Amino acid sequence: MSAVGELAQIVSRRDKRGPREKHPDNKVGLAFMTPWLLGLLGITILPMIASLVLSFTDYSMLAAPEWVGLENFQRMLGDTRLHNSLIVTFTYVIVGVPLQLAAALLLAVVLNQGMRGLSFYRSVFYLPSLLGGSVAISILWRQMFGASGLVNQLLGALGFENLPGWVSTPDTALWTIILLHVWTFGSPMIIFLAGLRQIPQMYYEAASVDGASKVAQFFRITIPLLTPIIFFNLVLQVINAFQTFTQAFVVSGGTGGPSDSTMFYTLYLYLKGFGQFDMGYASAMAWLLLVIVAIFTAINFFVSKFWVHYDD
């Protein structure tokens, strides 16, 4: 039999096989995906559906839920403490995220200059992102910015007097938590550093030949070519900032004080759900937070077309 005939028989046998025989690896792929799919269903989708249903009920976790319709959402309109928590959270997001990204970009540019021991510095600067959301670091932060903490001791050594307890003063408590957020710049810094490595060096060489300064190169080359990475980090950090809980809980001792100056939205949600056992109202608050995050994300995507530059 000729080679052409043998090839024809092979093709014919392949055509006669069913769809499952054509893709024998489907079962293996589905088997590997099963744990993730079960987690998505049991840990994410079903709890979200249950939360949505509970948001229309009066549920104390001690008795069966009682349907109340839109009453929980109507209560939000007159809840001044909730309004204050939104102001605190918006301040944290609007101030903290840009400062964090600016610090991350600045350090990424410095590390991208080809210094020795880059991997060591990269690991050291990334460490705050791993530890910044932990209870231990939050406790340390509260001690550092206390009335007799390390910060006041250093300022006192420099001659400053009558220093306040930064975490116990309403005017400064929130800003200490914002500073903690800025300190956790490691994750966006690593992403910025990866983006900087992708910018062709020939652009900088051409700009240098034309007499452009380093500052001009940064704003005319680095920033425009890095805008997709900036946008990516911005979306991620905004979503994460809205979900901040541990730092506010630990620094304020779980009260949101002093005078609700650190009453983050997630902390108030926790106090309503697990402190006052008003789980129906807490579920409604959770869905309001989801809507707020979705709106901010949609705005970021809409505005991005005016300042994010892609290759095409």
Coordinates of C-alpha atoms in Angstrom, one line a residue:
M1 CA 0.0 0.0 0.0
S2 CA 1.3 3.4 -0.9
A3 CA 2.1 6.1 1.7
V4 CA -0.9 8.2 0.4
G5 CA -3.2 5.3 0.9
E6 CA -2.0 4.7 4.5
L7 CA -2.5 8.4 5.3
A8 CA -6.0 8.3 3.9
Q9 CA -6.9 5.3 6.1
I10 CA -5.5 7.1 9.2
V11 CA -7.5 10.2 8.5
S12 CA -10.6 8.1 7.9
R13 CA -10.2 6.3 11.2
R14 CA -9.8 9.6 13.0
D15 CA -13.0 11.0 11.4
K16 CA -15.0 7.9 12.6
R17 CA -14.1 8.6 16.2
G18 CA -16.6 10.4 18.4
P19 CA -16.0 13.8 19.9
R20 CA -14.8 12.3 23.2
E21 CA -12.2 10.2 21.4
K22 CA -11.0 13.3 19.6
H23 CA -10.4 15.1 22.9
P24 CA -9.2 12.4 25.3
D25 CA -7.8 15.0 27.8
N26 CA -11.1 16.7 28.6
K27 CA -11.8 14.4 31.5
V28 CA -8.4 15.0 33.0
G29 CA -8.8 18.8 32.6
L30 CA -12.2 18.7 34.2
A31 CA -10.9 16.5 37.1
F32 CA -8.2 19.1 37.8
M33 CA -10.8 21.9 37.6
T34 CA -13.3 20.2 39.9
P35 CA -11.8 21.5 43.2
W36 CA -11.8 25.0 41.9
L37 CA -15.4 24.7 40.6
L38 CA -16.6 23.3 43.9
G39 CA -14.9 26.1 45.7
L40 CA -16.4 28.7 43.4
L41 CA -19.8 27.2 43.9
G42 CA -19.7 26.5 47.6
I43 CA -17.5 29.4 48.9
T44 CA -18.5 32.2 46.5
I45 CA -21.7 31.7 44.5
L46 CA -24.0 30.0 47.1
P47 CA -23.0 32.4 49.9
M48 CA -23.6 35.4 47.6
I49 CA -27.1 34.1 46.8
A50 CA -27.8 33.5 50.5
S51 CA -26.5 37.0 51.3
L52 CA -28.8 38.5 48.7
V53 CA -31.8 36.7 50.1
L54 CA -30.9 37.7 53.7
S55 CA -30.6 41.3 52.7
F56 CA -34.4 41.4 52.3
T57 CA -35.0 39.8 55.7
D58 CA -34.8 40.6 59.4
Y59 CA -32.3 37.9 60.6
S60 CA -30.7 37.8 64.0
M61 CA -29.0 34.4 63.6
L62 CA -31.0 33.4 66.7
A63 CA -34.3 33.0 65.0
A64 CA -35.6 32.2 61.5
P65 CA -35.3 35.0 58.9
E66 CA -38.4 37.2 58.5
W67 CA -39.1 38.8 55.2
V68 CA -39.1 42.6 55.3
G69 CA -38.6 43.5 51.7
L70 CA -36.6 46.8 51.1
E71 CA -36.7 47.9 54.7
N72 CA -33.0 47.2 55.2
F73 CA -32.1 49.4 52.3
Q74 CA -34.4 52.1 53.4
R75 CA -32.8 52.1 56.8
M76 CA -29.5 53.0 55.2
L77 CA -30.9 56.4 54.1
G78 CA -31.2 57.5 57.7
D79 CA -28.2 55.7 59.2
T80 CA -25.7 58.5 60.0
R81 CA -23.1 56.1 61.2
L82 CA -23.2 54.3 57.9
H83 CA -22.8 57.6 56.1
N84 CA -19.8 58.4 58.2
S85 CA -18.3 55.0 57.5
L86 CA -18.6 55.7 53.8
I87 CA -16.9 59.1 54.1
V88 CA -14.0 57.4 56.1
T89 CA -13.7 54.7 53.5
F90 CA -13.8 57.0 50.5
T91 CA -11.1 59.2 52.1
Y92 CA -9.0 56.1 52.7
V93 CA -9.4 55.0 49.1
I94 CA -9.0 58.3 47.4
V95 CA -6.0 59.4 49.4
G96 CA -4.3 56.1 50.2
V97 CA -4.4 54.4 46.8
P98 CA -2.7 57.2 44.7
L99 CA 0.0 57.7 47.4
Q100 CA 0.7 53.9 47.5
L101 CA 0.9 53.7 43.7
A102 CA 3.2 56.8 43.6
A103 CA 5.5 55.2 46.2
A104 CA 5.5 51.9 44.4
L105 CA 6.3 53.5 41.0
L106 CA 9.1 55.6 42.5
L107 CA 10.8 52.7 44.0
A108 CA 10.3 50.6 40.9
V109 CA 12.1 53.2 38.8
V110 CA 14.9 53.3 41.3
L111 CA 15.3 49.5 41.4
N112 CA 15.1 49.5 37.6
Q113 CA 18.4 51.4 37.3
G114 CA 20.4 48.1 37.4
M115 CA 21.7 48.3 40.9
R116 CA 23.5 45.3 42.5
G117 CA 21.5 43.0 44.7
L118 CA 18.3 43.7 42.9
S119 CA 16.6 40.5 43.9
F120 CA 17.4 41.2 47.6
Y121 CA 16.0 44.7 47.5
R122 CA 13.0 43.5 45.6
S123 CA 12.2 40.9 48.3
V124 CA 12.7 43.3 51.1
F125 CA 10.4 45.9 49.6
Y126 CA 7.8 43.3 48.8
L127 CA 7.7 42.1 52.4
P128 CA 5.4 44.8 53.7
S129 CA 2.7 43.7 51.2
L130 CA 2.8 40.2 52.8
L131 CA 2.8 41.5 56.4
G132 CA 0.9 44.8 56.1
G133 CA -2.6 43.2 56.4
S134 CA -1.6 41.0 59.4
V135 CA -2.8 41.4 62.9
A136 CA 0.8 41.5 64.2
I137 CA 1.8 44.5 62.0
S138 CA -1.5 46.3 63.0
I139 CA -0.7 45.8 66.7
L140 CA 2.8 47.1 66.1
W141 CA 1.5 50.1 64.2
R142 CA -0.9 50.9 67.0
Q143 CA 2.0 50.8 69.5
M144 CA 4.3 52.9 67.3
F145 CA 1.8 55.7 66.9
G146 CA 0.5 55.6 70.5
A147 CA 1.0 58.4 73.0
S148 CA 4.3 56.9 74.2
G149 CA 5.1 55.0 71.1
L150 CA 8.3 55.0 69.0
V151 CA 7.2 57.8 66.7
N152 CA 6.6 60.2 69.6
Q153 CA 9.9 59.2 71.2
L154 CA 11.8 60.0 68.0
L155 CA 9.9 63.3 67.6
G156 CA 10.5 64.1 71.3
A157 CA 14.2 63.5 70.8
L158 CA 14.2 66.1 68.0
G159 CA 12.7 68.7 70.3
F160 CA 9.0 68.4 69.7
E161 CA 6.7 68.7 72.7
N162 CA 3.0 68.1 73.6
L163 CA 2.7 65.3 71.0
P164 CA -0.6 63.6 70.7
G165 CA -1.4 59.9 70.6
W166 CA -1.7 59.6 66.9
V167 CA -4.1 56.6 66.9
S168 CA -6.2 58.0 69.8
T169 CA -6.8 61.5 68.3
P170 CA -9.8 61.8 65.9
D171 CA -7.9 64.2 63.6
T172 CA -4.9 61.9 63.0
A173 CA -6.2 58.3 63.6
L174 CA -7.3 57.7 60.0
W175 CA -4.1 59.1 58.6
T176 CA -2.0 56.5 60.5
I177 CA -4.0 53.8 58.8
I178 CA -3.5 55.5 55.4
L179 CA 0.2 55.6 56.1
L180 CA 0.1 51.8 56.8
H181 CA -1.6 51.3 53.5
V182 CA 1.0 53.3 51.7
W183 CA 3.7 51.3 53.4
T184 CA 2.3 48.1 51.7
F185 CA 3.5 49.2 48.3
G186 CA 5.4 46.0 47.5
S187 CA 2.9 44.2 45.4
P188 CA 2.2 47.1 42.9
M189 CA 6.0 47.8 42.9
I190 CA 6.8 44.3 41.6
I191 CA 4.2 44.8 38.9
F192 CA 5.6 48.2 38.0
L193 CA 9.1 46.8 37.9
A194 CA 8.0 44.1 35.5
G195 CA 6.4 46.7 33.3
L196 CA 9.5 48.9 33.2
R197 CA 11.5 45.9 32.1
Q198 CA 9.3 45.6 29.0
I199 CA 9.9 49.2 27.8
P200 CA 12.5 49.1 24.9
Q201 CA 15.7 50.8 25.8
M202 CA 16.0 52.3 22.3
Y203 CA 13.3 54.9 23.2
Y204 CA 15.5 56.3 26.0
E205 CA 18.6 56.2 23.8
A206 CA 16.8 58.2 21.0
A207 CA 15.5 60.7 23.6
S208 CA 19.0 61.2 25.0
V209 CA 20.3 61.9 21.5
D210 CA 17.6 64.5 21.1
G211 CA 18.7 66.1 24.4
A212 CA 15.8 65.1 26.6
S213 CA 16.4 65.1 30.3
K214 CA 15.7 62.2 32.7
V215 CA 12.6 64.0 33.9
A216 CA 11.4 64.6 30.4
Q217 CA 12.0 60.9 29.5
F218 CA 10.1 59.8 32.6
F219 CA 7.0 61.8 31.7
R220 CA 7.2 61.5 27.9
I221 CA 8.3 57.8 27.6
T222 CA 8.0 55.9 30.9
I223 CA 4.6 57.1 32.0
P224 CA 2.7 56.8 28.7
L225 CA 4.1 53.3 28.0
L226 CA 3.4 52.2 31.6
T227 CA -0.2 53.4 31.6
P228 CA -1.7 49.9 31.1
I229 CA 0.3 48.7 34.2
I230 CA -0.8 51.8 36.2
F231 CA -4.4 51.1 35.2
F232 CA -4.1 47.5 36.2
N233 CA -2.6 48.4 39.6
L234 CA -5.2 51.1 40.1
V235 CA -8.2 48.8 39.7
L236 CA -6.7 46.1 41.9
Q237 CA -5.7 48.5 44.7
V238 CA -9.0 50.3 44.7
I239 CA -10.9 47.0 45.1
N240 CA -8.6 45.9 47.9
A241 CA -8.8 49.3 49.7
F242 CA -12.6 49.1 49.8
Q243 CA -12.3 45.7 51.6
T244 CA -9.8 46.9 54.2
F245 CA -10.8 45.6 57.6
T246 CA -8.0 44.1 59.8
Q247 CA -6.0 47.4 60.1
A248 CA -9.0 49.4 61.2
F249 CA -10.2 46.7 63.5
V250 CA -6.9 46.2 65.4
V251 CA -5.8 49.9 65.5
S252 CA -9.2 51.0 66.8
G253 CA -9.6 48.1 69.1
G254 CA -12.7 46.9 67.2
T255 CA -14.6 50.1 67.9
G256 CA -13.9 52.3 64.9
G257 CA -12.8 55.0 67.4
P258 CA -11.9 57.5 68.4
S259 CA -15.2 59.2 67.6
D260 CA -15.8 56.8 64.6
S261 CA -12.8 58.4 62.9
T262 CA -11.6 54.9 61.8
M263 CA -15.0 53.4 61.3
F264 CA -14.4 51.8 57.9
Y265 CA -17.4 50.5 56.0
T266 CA -16.3 46.9 56.4
L267 CA -15.8 47.4 60.2
Y268 CA -19.3 48.8 60.6
L269 CA -20.7 45.9 58.5
Y270 CA -18.9 43.5 60.9
L271 CA -20.2 45.3 64.0
K272 CA -23.7 45.2 62.6
G273 CA -23.6 41.5 61.6
F274 CA -21.6 39.9 64.4
G275 CA -21.7 42.5 67.1
Q276 CA -25.4 43.4 67.0
F277 CA -26.5 40.2 65.2
D278 CA -28.4 42.3 62.7
M279 CA -27.4 40.0 59.8
G280 CA -30.1 41.0 57.5
Y281 CA -29.0 44.7 57.6
A282 CA -25.3 43.6 57.3
S283 CA -26.1 41.5 54.2
A284 CA -27.8 44.6 52.6
M285 CA -24.7 46.6 53.5
A286 CA -22.5 43.9 51.8
W287 CA -24.5 44.3 48.6
L288 CA -24.2 48.1 48.8
L289 CA -20.5 47.7 49.0
L290 CA -20.5 45.4 46.0
V291 CA -22.4 48.0 44.0
I292 CA -20.0 50.8 45.1
V293 CA -16.9 48.8 44.1
A294 CA -18.6 47.9 40.8
I295 CA -19.3 51.6 40.1
F296 CA -15.8 52.6 40.9
T297 CA -14.4 49.8 38.7
A298 CA -16.7 50.8 35.8
I299 CA -15.7 54.5 36.2
N300 CA -12.0 53.4 36.0
F301 CA -12.6 51.4 32.9
F302 CA -14.6 54.2 31.2
V303 CA -12.0 56.9 32.0
S304 CA -9.1 54.7 31.1
K305 CA -9.8 55.2 27.4
F306 CA -8.7 58.8 27.8
W307 CA -5.4 58.2 29.4
V308 CA -4.3 54.5 29.0
H309 CA -2.2 53.9 25.9
Y310 CA -1.9 50.5 24.3
D311 CA 0.3 49.3 21.5
D312 CA -2.5 49.5 19.0

